[in-house]
Amino acid sequence: MPRAQRNSTVGFRKSLTWTLAGLLAFSFAPNAFGGKKKKAQAVVPEGEAVANEPAIDIGKLVWPRPPDIARIRWLQQFRGERVAEPVQPVKKKQGWMDRLAGVKQVDEISTVPPHVLVEPYGVAADSKGRIYVADTYVGAIFIFNAESDKVEFIHNGKEVHFEQIIGLAIDEDDRLFVSDSHLRTVFVFDAAHRLVGSFGQESLERPSGIAMDTRNRFLYVADVVKDHIAVFDADSLKLLRTIGGPPAKVGDEDAGTFARPTNVAVDANGNVYVADTLNDRIQIFDADGNFISMFGRAGDGPGAFGRPKGLAVDRDGHIWVADTSMDRVQVFDREGRLAGFFGMHGTLPGQFILPTGIAIDKQNRVLVSEQFKGRVQVFRYITDVEAATEKSGREKNASMTSSPQSSPAGTELKP
């Protein structure tokens, strides 16, 4: 690894890693709950009862905790269409014959119940910043606009027939690829969300997570029954080859073999990352399908996995893994060394219940879906360059405010 890249990785690890005690919800963020700044930035998690959930100052939801430089910041969460204010039922005028016959009057409700996430899995973002979420239970794709409350849909039974949609991937032309595990199919939609094709029925058994390599024009599809990764040409939609396969003997954990691979990701160099879920490890291959390395082990400690699923790679080459059983997201460098982790079991922002999907877009937003919570949380990754700039600014300010004379303990240095 080049020295500059190695130093960048070490810097990220030093600024992001914290102890297991730091996983306690928001222990790193003093006054995150309530406080005098509550009116300025406080929110109550959408859809939760105010009596059960405290207001949270989202401006202080950062990892790691101050005074370290933040590398991850919580932004927002999505659950579906906004719930409308309750309305009073409209009483329909009842005729005298109905009254005489004793017909019970039924009040009419004019509002349509909102569409909400129930079991979201795959997540992706297009060039306009819209966030796409595949919901396996609802059988529809939710399309969220982060700048407004507008929610669009690709409906089941209207635009297309879905049965169990899992993975999502979007190319540079905003073509949307959707895997359906029951139909053994990958659907293709254009930028206007019109169905333009489908493929995979002849070669896929149970497609799960998918990933797009825009550089080499490959679409990778994890097949959890065949225990391999199918590689398709993203333009012709033809099967090119497969990566991996089941072990020669049940229980073997040889490199290049899988036990229920659920998700896949691709980095800027075309390297392929596979969540080898039942083996509790991540395997890495080059664009030709040659094995490079792997990391991970079963366990509940930092760096270990309890059924890894969602995978994503940020612009600095860090590997983000959604750990479903541990209800957390862990971040690793290319060598598989733990750089940091965040999250714990819970319903508050920054906590998770069965996180399954993860994606990182060009705006450095980290999208994490939770199947049991029915939501997508959005975080902001602070890049190595941004962190270095922040560190330089702090050092400059510290030098400007320092004094040649020492100050009494507990007092603030004045410029």
PDB file of N, CA, C and O in Angstrom, residues 128-184:
ATOM      1  N   LYS A 128     -29.696  12.422  -8.947  1.00  0.00           N
ATOM      2  CA  LYS A 128     -30.424  13.570  -8.410  1.00  0.00           C
ATOM      3  C   LYS A 128     -30.476  13.549  -6.886  1.00  0.00           C
ATOM      4  O   LYS A 128     -31.066  14.445  -6.286  1.00  0.00           O
ATOM      5  N   GLY A 129     -29.882  12.535  -6.287  1.00  0.00           N
ATOM      6  CA  GLY A 129     -29.882  12.446  -4.832  1.00  0.00           C
ATOM      7  C   GLY A 129     -31.102  11.779  -4.253  1.00  0.00           C
ATOM      8  O   GLY A 129     -31.238  11.696  -3.030  1.00  0.00           O
ATOM      9  N   ARG A 130     -32.006  11.288  -5.099  1.00  0.00           N
ATOM     10  CA  ARG A 130     -33.183  10.578  -4.582  1.00  0.00           C
ATOM     11  C   ARG A 130     -32.771   9.218  -4.036  1.00  0.00           C
ATOM     12  O   ARG A 130     -31.891   8.554  -4.594  1.00  0.00           O
ATOM     13  N   ILE A 131     -33.424   8.816  -2.960  1.00  0.00           N
ATOM     14  CA  ILE A 131     -33.091   7.578  -2.259  1.00  0.00           C
ATOM     15  C   ILE A 131     -34.136   6.513  -2.583  1.00  0.00           C
ATOM     16  O   ILE A 131     -35.338   6.729  -2.387  1.00  0.00           O
ATOM     17  N   TYR A 132     -33.675   5.360  -3.072  1.00  0.00           N
ATOM     18  CA  TYR A 132     -34.549   4.260  -3.460  1.00  0.00           C
ATOM     19  C   TYR A 132     -34.461   3.163  -2.401  1.00  0.00           C
ATOM     20  O   TYR A 132     -33.369   2.791  -1.965  1.00  0.00           O
ATOM     21  N   VAL A 133     -35.625   2.614  -2.023  1.00  0.00           N
ATOM     22  CA  VAL A 133     -35.684   1.584  -0.991  1.00  0.00           C
ATOM     23  C   VAL A 133     -36.607   0.466  -1.465  1.00  0.00           C
ATOM     24  O   VAL A 133     -37.766   0.718  -1.831  1.00  0.00           O
ATOM     25  N   ALA A 134     -36.114  -0.765  -1.463  1.00  0.00           N
ATOM     26  CA  ALA A 134     -36.933  -1.926  -1.815  1.00  0.00           C
ATOM     27  C   ALA A 134     -37.522  -2.516  -0.551  1.00  0.00           C
ATOM     28  O   ALA A 134     -36.789  -2.903   0.361  1.00  0.00           O
ATOM     29  N   ASP A 135     -38.833  -2.595  -0.469  1.00  0.00           N
ATOM     30  CA  ASP A 135     -39.504  -3.147   0.699  1.00  0.00           C
ATOM     31  C   ASP A 135     -40.028  -4.541   0.354  1.00  0.00           C
ATOM     32  O   ASP A 135     -40.914  -4.704  -0.490  1.00  0.00           O
ATOM     33  N   THR A 136     -39.480  -5.558   1.009  1.00  0.00           N
ATOM     34  CA  THR A 136     -39.841  -6.946   0.702  1.00  0.00           C
ATOM     35  C   THR A 136     -41.273  -7.275   1.092  1.00  0.00           C
ATOM     36  O   THR A 136     -41.896  -8.150   0.484  1.00  0.00           O
ATOM     37  N   TYR A 137     -41.811  -6.628   2.106  1.00  0.00           N
ATOM     38  CA  TYR A 137     -43.171  -6.903   2.556  1.00  0.00           C
ATOM     39  C   TYR A 137     -44.195  -6.142   1.724  1.00  0.00           C
ATOM     40  O   TYR A 137     -45.177  -6.717   1.243  1.00  0.00           O
ATOM     41  N   VAL A 138     -43.976  -4.858   1.563  1.00  0.00           N
ATOM     42  CA  VAL A 138     -44.912  -4.038   0.795  1.00  0.00           C
ATOM     43  C   VAL A 138     -44.894  -4.438  -0.676  1.00  0.00           C
ATOM     44  O   VAL A 138     -45.902  -4.363  -1.378  1.00  0.00           O
ATOM     45  N   GLY A 139     -43.728  -4.870  -1.162  1.00  0.00           N
ATOM     46  CA  GLY A 139     -43.613  -5.239  -2.558  1.00  0.00           C
ATOM     47  C   GLY A 139     -43.557  -4.050  -3.478  1.00  0.00           C
ATOM     48  O   GLY A 139     -44.009  -4.108  -4.622  1.00  0.00           O
ATOM     49  N   ALA A 140     -43.015  -2.947  -3.007  1.00  0.00           N
ATOM     50  CA  ALA A 140     -42.902  -1.733  -3.806  1.00  0.00           C
ATOM     51  C   ALA A 140     -41.559  -1.075  -3.539  1.00  0.00           C
ATOM     52  O   ALA A 140     -40.898  -1.360  -2.528  1.00  0.00           O
ATOM     53  N   ILE A 141     -41.159  -0.197  -4.445  1.00  0.00           N
ATOM     54  CA  ILE A 141     -39.932   0.576  -4.277  1.00  0.00           C
ATOM     55  C   ILE A 141     -40.322   1.997  -3.892  1.00  0.00           C
ATOM     56  O   ILE A 141     -41.039   2.680  -4.628  1.00  0.00           O
ATOM     57  N   PHE A 142     -39.879   2.431  -2.732  1.00  0.00           N
ATOM     58  CA  PHE A 142     -40.107   3.789  -2.254  1.00  0.00           C
ATOM     59  C   PHE A 142     -38.984   4.675  -2.793  1.00  0.00           C
ATOM     60  O   PHE A 142     -37.814   4.299  -2.746  1.00  0.00           O
ATOM     61  N   ILE A 143     -39.334   5.869  -3.259  1.00  0.00           N
ATOM     62  CA  ILE A 143     -38.348   6.813  -3.772  1.00  0.00           C
ATOM     63  C   ILE A 143     -38.501   8.106  -2.978  1.00  0.00           C
ATOM     64  O   ILE A 143     -39.495   8.824  -3.123  1.00  0.00           O
ATOM     65  N   PHE A 144     -37.519   8.397  -2.129  1.00  0.00           N
ATOM     66  CA  PHE A 144     -37.592   9.553  -1.238  1.00  0.00           C
ATOM     67  C   PHE A 144     -36.775  10.719  -1.779  1.00  0.00           C
ATOM     68  O   PHE A 144     -35.675  10.531  -2.299  1.00  0.00           O
ATOM     69  N   ASN A 145     -37.334  11.903  -1.613  1.00  0.00           N
ATOM     70  CA  ASN A 145     -36.616  13.141  -1.910  1.00  0.00           C
ATOM     71  C   ASN A 145     -36.180  13.740  -0.583  1.00  0.00           C
ATOM     72  O   ASN A 145     -37.022  14.149   0.224  1.00  0.00           O
ATOM     73  N   ALA A 146     -34.868  13.781  -0.355  1.00  0.00           N
ATOM     74  CA  ALA A 146     -34.351  14.236   0.941  1.00  0.00           C
ATOM     75  C   ALA A 146     -34.634  15.711   1.200  1.00  0.00           C
ATOM     76  O   ALA A 146     -34.581  16.157   2.345  1.00  0.00           O
ATOM     77  N   GLU A 147     -34.927  16.473   0.146  1.00  0.00           N
ATOM     78  CA  GLU A 147     -35.157  17.906   0.305  1.00  0.00           C
ATOM     79  C   GLU A 147     -36.625  18.256   0.526  1.00  0.00           C
ATOM     80  O   GLU A 147     -36.959  19.403   0.769  1.00  0.00           O
ATOM     81  N   SER A 148     -37.498  17.273   0.401  1.00  0.00           N
ATOM     82  CA  SER A 148     -38.918  17.545   0.570  1.00  0.00           C
ATOM     83  C   SER A 148     -39.594  16.313   1.174  1.00  0.00           C
ATOM     84  O   SER A 148     -38.957  15.306   1.443  1.00  0.00           O
ATOM     85  N   ASP A 149     -40.895  16.416   1.374  1.00  0.00           N
ATOM     86  CA  ASP A 149     -41.657  15.303   1.929  1.00  0.00           C
ATOM     87  C   ASP A 149     -42.219  14.401   0.829  1.00  0.00           C
ATOM     88  O   ASP A 149     -42.959  13.460   1.112  1.00  0.00           O
ATOM     89  N   LYS A 150     -41.888  14.680  -0.402  1.00  0.00           N
ATOM     90  CA  LYS A 150     -42.461  13.931  -1.514  1.00  0.00           C
ATOM     91  C   LYS A 150     -41.912  12.512  -1.563  1.00  0.00           C
ATOM     92  O   LYS A 150     -40.716  12.290  -1.429  1.00  0.00           O
ATOM     93  N   VAL A 151     -42.806  11.548  -1.752  1.00  0.00           N
ATOM     94  CA  VAL A 151     -42.429  10.149  -1.893  1.00  0.00           C
ATOM     95  C   VAL A 151     -43.059   9.614  -3.178  1.00  0.00           C
ATOM     96  O   VAL A 151     -44.267   9.750  -3.386  1.00  0.00           O
ATOM     97  N   GLU A 152     -42.231   9.033  -4.031  1.00  0.00           N
ATOM     98  CA  GLU A 152     -42.713   8.393  -5.247  1.00  0.00           C
ATOM     99  C   GLU A 152     -42.621   6.877  -5.078  1.00  0.00           C
ATOM    100  O   GLU A 152     -41.966   6.388  -4.154  1.00  0.00           O
ATOM    101  N   PHE A 153     -43.248   6.150  -6.002  1.00  0.00           N
ATOM    102  CA  PHE A 153     -43.277   4.698  -5.881  1.00  0.00           C
ATOM    103  C   PHE A 153     -43.148   4.028  -7.243  1.00  0.00           C
ATOM    104  O   PHE A 153     -43.563   4.570  -8.263  1.00  0.00           O
ATOM    105  N   ILE A 154     -42.548   2.852  -7.229  1.00  0.00           N
ATOM    106  CA  ILE A 154     -42.710   1.901  -8.318  1.00  0.00           C
ATOM    107  C   ILE A 154     -43.566   0.793  -7.719  1.00  0.00           C
ATOM    108  O   ILE A 154     -43.109   0.005  -6.892  1.00  0.00           O
ATOM    109  N   HIS A 155     -44.824   0.769  -8.116  1.00  0.00           N
ATOM    110  CA  HIS A 155     -45.809  -0.074  -7.447  1.00  0.00           C
ATOM    111  C   HIS A 155     -45.806  -1.499  -7.975  1.00  0.00           C
ATOM    112  O   HIS A 155     -45.591  -1.741  -9.163  1.00  0.00           O
ATOM    113  N   ASN A 156     -46.093  -2.403  -7.090  1.00  0.00           N
ATOM    114  CA  ASN A 156     -46.345  -3.775  -7.485  1.00  0.00           C
ATOM    115  C   ASN A 156     -47.746  -3.865  -8.083  1.00  0.00           C
ATOM    116  O   ASN A 156     -48.697  -3.329  -7.520  1.00  0.00           O
ATOM    117  N   GLY A 157     -47.860  -4.534  -9.228  1.00  0.00           N
ATOM    118  CA  GLY A 157     -49.155  -4.683  -9.861  1.00  0.00           C
ATOM    119  C   GLY A 157     -49.528  -3.556 -10.794  1.00  0.00           C
ATOM    120  O   GLY A 157     -50.537  -3.642 -11.490  1.00  0.00           O
ATOM    121  N   LYS A 158     -48.723  -2.499 -10.827  1.00  0.00           N
ATOM    122  CA  LYS A 158     -48.973  -1.384 -11.740  1.00  0.00           C
ATOM    123  C   LYS A 158     -47.867  -1.328 -12.787  1.00  0.00           C
ATOM    124  O   LYS A 158     -48.042  -1.730 -13.923  1.00  0.00           O
ATOM    125  N   GLU A 159     -46.701  -0.809 -12.379  1.00  0.00           N
ATOM    126  CA  GLU A 159     -45.582  -0.755 -13.313  1.00  0.00           C
ATOM    127  C   GLU A 159     -45.017  -2.134 -13.618  1.00  0.00           C
ATOM    128  O   GLU A 159     -44.501  -2.373 -14.707  1.00  0.00           O
ATOM    129  N   VAL A 160     -45.089  -3.026 -12.636  1.00  0.00           N
ATOM    130  CA  VAL A 160     -44.486  -4.352 -12.776  1.00  0.00           C
ATOM    131  C   VAL A 160     -45.074  -5.268 -11.706  1.00  0.00           C
ATOM    132  O   VAL A 160     -45.663  -4.792 -10.723  1.00  0.00           O
ATOM    133  N   HIS A 161     -44.895  -6.561 -11.890  1.00  0.00           N
ATOM    134  CA  HIS A 161     -45.321  -7.522 -10.871  1.00  0.00           C
ATOM    135  C   HIS A 161     -44.114  -7.964 -10.070  1.00  0.00           C
ATOM    136  O   HIS A 161     -43.190  -8.567 -10.610  1.00  0.00           O
ATOM    137  N   PHE A 162     -44.101  -7.649  -8.775  1.00  0.00           N
ATOM    138  CA  PHE A 162     -43.056  -8.067  -7.852  1.00  0.00           C
ATOM    139  C   PHE A 162     -43.601  -9.158  -6.936  1.00  0.00           C
ATOM    140  O   PHE A 162     -44.802  -9.223  -6.680  1.00  0.00           O
ATOM    141  N   GLU A 163     -42.669  -9.963  -6.395  1.00  0.00           N
ATOM    142  CA  GLU A 163     -43.050 -10.918  -5.356  1.00  0.00           C
ATOM    143  C   GLU A 163     -42.206 -10.730  -4.099  1.00  0.00           C
ATOM    144  O   GLU A 163     -42.745 -10.570  -3.018  1.00  0.00           O
ATOM    145  N   GLN A 164     -40.885 -10.753  -4.238  1.00  0.00           N
ATOM    146  CA  GLN A 164     -40.029 -10.480  -3.075  1.00  0.00           C
ATOM    147  C   GLN A 164     -38.775  -9.754  -3.574  1.00  0.00           C
ATOM    148  O   GLN A 164     -37.782 -10.374  -3.924  1.00  0.00           O
ATOM    149  N   ILE A 165     -38.855  -8.443  -3.571  1.00  0.00           N
ATOM    150  CA  ILE A 165     -37.732  -7.643  -4.056  1.00  0.00           C
ATOM    151  C   ILE A 165     -36.701  -7.477  -2.940  1.00  0.00           C
ATOM    152  O   ILE A 165     -37.055  -7.262  -1.778  1.00  0.00           O
ATOM    153  N   ILE A 166     -35.429  -7.573  -3.319  1.00  0.00           N
ATOM    154  CA  ILE A 166     -34.346  -7.545  -2.328  1.00  0.00           C
ATOM    155  C   ILE A 166     -33.328  -6.455  -2.648  1.00  0.00           C
ATOM    156  O   ILE A 166     -33.185  -5.477  -1.927  1.00  0.00           O
ATOM    157  N   GLY A 167     -32.573  -6.643  -3.731  1.00  0.00           N
ATOM    158  CA  GLY A 167     -31.440  -5.769  -4.019  1.00  0.00           C
ATOM    159  C   GLY A 167     -31.751  -4.662  -5.001  1.00  0.00           C
ATOM    160  O   GLY A 167     -32.614  -4.794  -5.872  1.00  0.00           O
ATOM    161  N   LEU A 168     -31.022  -3.543  -4.851  1.00  0.00           N
ATOM    162  CA  LEU A 168     -31.136  -2.402  -5.762  1.00  0.00           C
ATOM    163  C   LEU A 168     -29.748  -1.954  -6.199  1.00  0.00           C
ATOM    164  O   LEU A 168     -28.794  -1.992  -5.417  1.00  0.00           O
ATOM    165  N   ALA A 169     -29.647  -1.511  -7.451  1.00  0.00           N
ATOM    166  CA  ALA A 169     -28.416  -0.911  -7.958  1.00  0.00           C
ATOM    167  C   ALA A 169     -28.793   0.086  -9.043  1.00  0.00           C
ATOM    168  O   ALA A 169     -29.754  -0.139  -9.792  1.00  0.00           O
ATOM    169  N   ILE A 170     -28.054   1.184  -9.137  1.00  0.00           N
ATOM    170  CA  ILE A 170     -28.324   2.232 -10.112  1.00  0.00           C
ATOM    171  C   ILE A 170     -27.035   2.565 -10.846  1.00  0.00           C
ATOM    172  O   ILE A 170     -25.988   2.755 -10.220  1.00  0.00           O
ATOM    173  N   ASP A 171     -27.094   2.661 -12.190  1.00  0.00           N
ATOM    174  CA  ASP A 171     -25.896   2.989 -12.947  1.00  0.00           C
ATOM    175  C   ASP A 171     -25.805   4.491 -13.184  1.00  0.00           C
ATOM    176  O   ASP A 171     -26.640   5.270 -12.698  1.00  0.00           O
ATOM    177  N   GLU A 172     -24.803   4.924 -13.961  1.00  0.00           N
ATOM    178  CA  GLU A 172     -24.554   6.351 -14.158  1.00  0.00           C
ATOM    179  C   GLU A 172     -25.630   7.025 -14.998  1.00  0.00           C
ATOM    180  O   GLU A 172     -25.737   8.256 -15.024  1.00  0.00           O
ATOM    181  N   ASP A 173     -26.438   6.228 -15.689  1.00  0.00           N
ATOM    182  CA  ASP A 173     -27.560   6.775 -16.465  1.00  0.00           C
ATOM    183  C   ASP A 173     -28.866   6.707 -15.701  1.00  0.00           C
ATOM    184  O   ASP A 173     -29.944   6.921 -16.278  1.00  0.00           O
ATOM    185  N   ASP A 174     -28.781   6.407 -14.425  1.00  0.00           N
ATOM    186  CA  ASP A 174     -29.943   6.279 -13.546  1.00  0.00           C
ATOM    187  C   ASP A 174     -30.856   5.120 -13.945  1.00  0.00           C
ATOM    188  O   ASP A 174     -32.051   5.121 -13.621  1.00  0.00           O
ATOM    189  N   ARG A 175     -30.308   4.133 -14.637  1.00  0.00           N
ATOM    190  CA  ARG A 175     -31.068   2.889 -14.815  1.00  0.00           C
ATOM    191  C   ARG A 175     -31.097   2.153 -13.482  1.00  0.00           C
ATOM    192  O   ARG A 175     -30.076   2.034 -12.808  1.00  0.00           O
ATOM    193  N   LEU A 176     -32.259   1.657 -13.126  1.00  0.00           N
ATOM    194  CA  LEU A 176     -32.457   0.978 -11.851  1.00  0.00           C
ATOM    195  C   LEU A 176     -32.570  -0.526 -12.076  1.00  0.00           C
ATOM    196  O   LEU A 176     -33.368  -0.988 -12.890  1.00  0.00           O
ATOM    197  N   PHE A 177     -31.766  -1.299 -11.330  1.00  0.00           N
ATOM    198  CA  PHE A 177     -31.799  -2.755 -11.367  1.00  0.00           C
ATOM    199  C   PHE A 177     -32.381  -3.251 -10.049  1.00  0.00           C
ATOM    200  O   PHE A 177     -31.955  -2.814  -8.977  1.00  0.00           O
ATOM    201  N   VAL A 178     -33.340  -4.176 -10.124  1.00  0.00           N
ATOM    202  CA  VAL A 178     -34.049  -4.668  -8.945  1.00  0.00           C
ATOM    203  C   VAL A 178     -34.060  -6.189  -8.976  1.00  0.00           C
ATOM    204  O   VAL A 178     -34.530  -6.793  -9.948  1.00  0.00           O
ATOM    205  N   SER A 179     -33.566  -6.828  -7.921  1.00  0.00           N
ATOM    206  CA  SER A 179     -33.591  -8.294  -7.855  1.00  0.00           C
ATOM    207  C   SER A 179     -34.836  -8.762  -7.105  1.00  0.00           C
ATOM    208  O   SER A 179     -35.223  -8.183  -6.094  1.00  0.00           O
ATOM    209  N   ASP A 180     -35.459  -9.819  -7.637  1.00  0.00           N
ATOM    210  CA  ASP A 180     -36.632 -10.423  -7.018  1.00  0.00           C
ATOM    211  C   ASP A 180     -36.296 -11.884  -6.765  1.00  0.00           C
ATOM    212  O   ASP A 180     -36.162 -12.678  -7.697  1.00  0.00           O
ATOM    213  N   SER A 181     -36.173 -12.263  -5.488  1.00  0.00           N
ATOM    214  CA  SER A 181     -35.694 -13.602  -5.154  1.00  0.00           C
ATOM    215  C   SER A 181     -36.707 -14.691  -5.497  1.00  0.00           C
ATOM    216  O   SER A 181     -36.324 -15.800  -5.873  1.00  0.00           O
ATOM    217  N   HIS A 182     -37.994 -14.411  -5.371  1.00  0.00           N
ATOM    218  CA  HIS A 182     -39.006 -15.425  -5.671  1.00  0.00           C
ATOM    219  C   HIS A 182     -39.163 -15.641  -7.175  1.00  0.00           C
ATOM    220  O   HIS A 182     -39.377 -16.768  -7.639  1.00  0.00           O
ATOM    221  N   LEU A 183     -39.076 -14.565  -7.936  1.00  0.00           N
ATOM    222  CA  LEU A 183     -39.222 -14.669  -9.384  1.00  0.00           C
ATOM    223  C   LEU A 183     -37.912 -15.015 -10.076  1.00  0.00           C
ATOM    224  O   LEU A 183     -37.890 -15.197 -11.295  1.00  0.00           O
ATOM    225  N   ARG A 184     -36.804 -15.081  -9.305  1.00  0.00           N
ATOM    226  CA  ARG A 184     -35.479 -15.403  -9.844  1.00  0.00           C
ATOM    227  C   ARG A 184     -35.118 -14.475 -11.010  1.00  0.00           C
ATOM    228  O   ARG A 184     -34.600 -14.907 -12.039  1.00  0.00           O
TER     229      ARG A 184
END
